[in-house]
Amino acid sequence: MSTHAFFHKVLSFAVALLLLAQLFVSLGWMRDNLAPIIEDPNRSYDEKMRFQLDGYYELMQFVQRETPRDATLWIDSAEHVNLDLYFLFPRKIYYASDLAARMQAVDYLVLTGEVAAPSVEGEKRMLDDKRGVIRLRR
Amino acid sequence: MNVLLALTFVVALTILGWLILHGLSEPSGGIERMGLAYPIGVGVFTFALWLPPLFGISFSPTLVIVIYLLLGAFAFVWARRNSSRETFSLAHFAALDPFELAALGLIALIFLVVCIVALYWSPHVWDELAIWALKGKLIAANVSPSLAAHPYYPLNLPYQIASLYALGSESVHFISVTYLGSLALIFFAHLREWSSRRNALLATTVLCATPFFMFQSTIAYANLPFTFYYIASTLYLIRFLKTQSVFALVFSALLLGFGAWTRAEAPLYFAINFATLIIFSLRTPSAKKHGVAFAAVFIALAAPWTLYAEVMGYGGLFSAASNSAREGFGKLNLDALNQTIRFMLQRPFLFKDWGTLWLALPLALILGWRQIHEHKILLTLIALNIVGIIYTFYAVAAGSAANLLEWSLSNGFDRLAMQWAPLIVFYFGLALHKSSIMENVIPMPRIKLDPYFILLLLFSLFAIGPLLGPGYFWGAHDGRHSVYFLFEFDRAIQDGVWYPRWAPDFTFGFGYPFFNIYAPGAFYIGEFFHLLGFDFVTATKIVFALAMILAGPAMFAFVKRLTGSSQAAFLSGLVYVYVPYHIVDIYVRAALAELVALIFLPLTLWGFYETVVNPSRKALVAAALAYGAMHLSHNGVALLFTPVLIAWILFQLIGKIKRQEESLRIYVLRFTRAALVPFFAALLGVGLAAIFVVPAVLEYQFVRTDQWLSNYYDYTNHFAYLFQLFSPFWDFGISVAGPKDQMSFQFGVVPALLAIFAIYSIFKNPNGMRRYWLFFVGLTFVTIALMLSFSLPLWETLRLVTFAQFPWRLLTLTNVSLAILAGAIAPYEPTESPNHPLPHSTDQQTTQLSLPTVLFGILIVLGSFPYLTAPTTVEAAEGPVSILGLLKFQQSAGEMTGVSSWVEEIPTWSPMADVYFAGRRVKSKIEFSDFNPDVLYFGVKQDGTGLRSNGETVEFDAQDANQIVTWNIDYYPGWHVYLADKVGDDLKITRELPITREGKYARIQVSIPQGRHWLLLRFEDTLPRIVGMWISAASILIALGLLFIKRKN
């Protein structure tokens, strides 16, 4: 076999390997991404969000239920600013640093469980031990 | 509705883009235009949506629709005035070789999967919620998008999301799938200019199969849209530099300008492409003019948003660019540079995200090193992009802490690299072509892909629409049955029974030999999907969908062979899918097995047509396979269709074997000889299905059928009325005595009209085909007559109820005849002799679509569209699919309560039902209340493994001889009870115990001896089952032999 023919065969093998590897990788992706859908094709929107965002979505749902749409909220952690805005819009949201300054405007405190709860008086409604909302008493 | 709105949105903007492109003389290729249509349409639409709020007009669904209608009107006028004369041609995909077909199949699979994934999830990924979806939500709510992160990020994607939100759809991910589709089309079209179709398809497959691209097409990030605009712009730039087409240059700048509305880093990519333009056109006389034109068009499109963002204080290009330049060039940070380059060099080995995409670059360089000068433009672009991405991240790091660089690299590098990665694959495609490796390595025969066939598949998708949503039509006639038949089938398969016959949980657990008398084909397919991981409901829905979709291609294949016309085949295939009774079968009756069998009716007609017209071993085996598959799918349909098949074969033979000047004896001999091939094909078909057919025929007598033939099931109450065949009435109820049936028996307005036109067409176009059409006209009229009550004497005389349970079920036959007749209106050339040896095509241009035929197709779909609905619920009233659910169904509906012929009274409850309803598991079906536990002790395995779908194994200790043991299982031939003793770890059978049938339920009863032994209850094969199995095995061998053993001359 000539050197040229040899290299030709090696390159053909490399191309075939590259294509096959791409095929297997793509099939793996398809399998992984279809698996949760196959597991339950009929999930509701809430179930899908719970599946993807885990516990934080539960808190968002809880706050949605417990607070009116025109409420002003103070959330004790600014860890999920954009999720808060996406799910709690059109409620107005303030964060940790300015509770004292905004106290008059705030209707509800949202406890995410990620930091120690502030000591304020109000009607407490809890999702679990650490997470919930406090309706401030005026 | 959610999904439908998203689809409508995408289609509407694609039409807008298509109209705009239609008014341009270039690009001329249909694939290229299709690739550009949505991104161009959406680019114009976004810009137009951005303007009204500047003048105080609020964003609203009305605004979205008004803007679209205005743009659509302008585009329509534009397209009419400047209409280019191209036709949409599928010539690119004509005559594919198997390798190309596989590549195309993989691309189709990828798009199917990404569509499913994209449509399933609403926005949920961190950045899409934080930036893009939030911006869309804010715009839709008429709130400033600056509230979202990165306010200077442009508005192309947010406006699309906002429009969908405003219109009421959450399926925003579908936008990204569309961009991937557009990218694939434009990529393929450009690569095809410089390389062979095989290489272009392979490179496109590598691109689409890259996991990172697939993932990006299932979420709402702006990177994939920008990738499209940048790559399309770059490909047009390359075209300009190679051909000096000014149009290509302007289009390149235009696309990049649209891209500036998707990602803020567009100016960097402009700089890269502008530099490439200058480098490679420097020596041309018009270099300055071209450079100015390119920059001017880009700036004209990109500047409005950039300036607006600066004015509104969102930040953006100027501030970012000046900061980056100051920081990046101000001081040299070798650590940051080193970190960035190291990160980049890891990419080729990140297979899970990138597959082998990056490895394609070194391979392409080796493959194409001799022609490297030919690809210098592309390689320059790749090199500049590599420099660009390194600089981007270096600049991020230069002015900030190192950990920010790490964060930026891990969060942003891949997305930015994706924006130019297709150039690598493009180069790989070119290098593949230049090296000729693929052409030399795999020479393959070409397979012609008919565009009408593809169109048929696409048009058929609407028919499975109701199956794509959540839930299932539990209330349909056999909706529950279909799922629970599969459930029972699976119980047997899971117990290692490869050919199930006994359904253990029928009739409250007494069991029934259901699969011994009911064809199991559909359930094997369902079981395949269940074993893949789908639950019972989804697996059943998949079989329904496949049966619906595959019916069209089956009819297409037959009519194409019969007429040689793809257009006729297309119309027939489409009518077969959409004829109302076909829709009744799926969404009203939920008759799974029958629906699967319908696939094989046209295939059987085709197969037996070949055995007469073109007799060969292949034809014989093909006909046998189709006929056998029909038997294995639904025995009722096979029985009903067999007389038609016999008539079809005789009709062919009479047409072929014309009596010449010969004696009657010679004529009969010739006739008989010609009839031998179809006869043996039918015999082989039945032989293939013998494993089911033989026991079903011989052991049918051992089940009680009176409950299915009397009272409601009296066929004399179920004749159709003539008006019902033409009435548009539709409902989901049942057939009742008299004319007020609660279900439809209509032919459908379009199939009926097409059949009428077909009759006119047949008489106006006398040719070799006329007699075939007349056969199906005759079949239609005979079937209609048999469905009406005046044919009652015939039903009684010929005992037609043996063939069809109810007269209206003959609609199965009109499904076939009406569908075939629809093809008669299509243009086709006369065939002088039907004895053509090979399929022939008489379509003048098979790669082009005829508008009238496509419009007829649309009419067929629209005619049945209102019926494509089914009342679905997520869960049945009986709860989740389980044995308990099945028992509740039996209790509430009295269904799935078949019994053997020895049973005197149909059970309405059982001891097993008591256990299941108490929430426990049945571990033995022995009737424990019958004996004294002090005298007889049973060692039932507490893990329940002693009881299986086809029997039970149990240990006993009897103090006295002749103790009686009864199982709560109906007796049926095949049940045996053996006495066994333990030898080591194995059970050794010592003798068989004679079975007696106990009581009104004919329960299995045996007398057992004294001592400690084992009882083995087994459902085994009887002589008919064994004979059937061996006939099937022999038939398979004969079929294989006919196909593969060559006869010596």
PDB file of C-alpha atoms in Angstrom, chain B residues 154 226 229-230 233 255-274 294 298 302 306 317 419:
ATOM      1  CA  PRO B 154     -31.436  44.397  22.357  1.00  0.00           C
ATOM      2  CA  PHE B 226     -27.462  35.963  16.743  1.00  0.00           C
ATOM      3  CA  TYR B 229     -27.627  36.355  11.682  1.00  0.00           C
ATOM      4  CA  TYR B 230     -23.861  36.329  12.025  1.00  0.00           C
ATOM      5  CA  SER B 233     -24.029  37.435   7.112  1.00  0.00           C
ATOM      6  CA  LEU B 255     -28.236  40.413   8.224  1.00  0.00           C
ATOM      7  CA  LEU B 256     -25.545  41.580  10.605  1.00  0.00           C
ATOM      8  CA  GLY B 257     -27.612  44.721  11.177  1.00  0.00           C
ATOM      9  CA  PHE B 258     -30.593  42.550  12.152  1.00  0.00           C
ATOM     10  CA  GLY B 259     -28.178  40.614  14.353  1.00  0.00           C
ATOM     11  CA  ALA B 260     -27.401  43.813  16.243  1.00  0.00           C
ATOM     12  CA  TRP B 261     -30.984  43.650  17.508  1.00  0.00           C
ATOM     13  CA  THR B 262     -30.325  40.269  19.103  1.00  0.00           C
ATOM     14  CA  ARG B 263     -26.941  40.606  20.836  1.00  0.00           C
ATOM     15  CA  ALA B 264     -25.028  43.630  22.092  1.00  0.00           C
ATOM     16  CA  GLU B 265     -21.687  42.262  20.898  1.00  0.00           C
ATOM     17  CA  ALA B 266     -22.704  42.574  17.243  1.00  0.00           C
ATOM     18  CA  PRO B 267     -20.225  45.448  16.655  1.00  0.00           C
ATOM     19  CA  LEU B 268     -17.310  43.120  17.476  1.00  0.00           C
ATOM     20  CA  TYR B 269     -18.491  40.718  14.778  1.00  0.00           C
ATOM     21  CA  PHE B 270     -19.013  43.627  12.434  1.00  0.00           C
ATOM     22  CA  ALA B 271     -15.386  44.601  13.037  1.00  0.00           C
ATOM     23  CA  ILE B 272     -14.243  41.028  12.236  1.00  0.00           C
ATOM     24  CA  ASN B 273     -16.225  40.843   8.999  1.00  0.00           C
ATOM     25  CA  PHE B 274     -15.368  44.393   8.015  1.00  0.00           C
ATOM     26  CA  PHE B 294     -21.148  47.437   4.105  1.00  0.00           C
ATOM     27  CA  PHE B 298     -24.933  47.814   9.144  1.00  0.00           C
ATOM     28  CA  ALA B 302     -27.752  48.724  14.294  1.00  0.00           C
ATOM     29  CA  THR B 306     -27.556  51.362  20.327  1.00  0.00           C
ATOM     30  CA  LEU B 317     -21.997  49.632  23.145  1.00  0.00           C
ATOM     31  CA  GLN B 419     -21.883  32.235  17.476  1.00  0.00           C
TER      32      GLN B 419
END
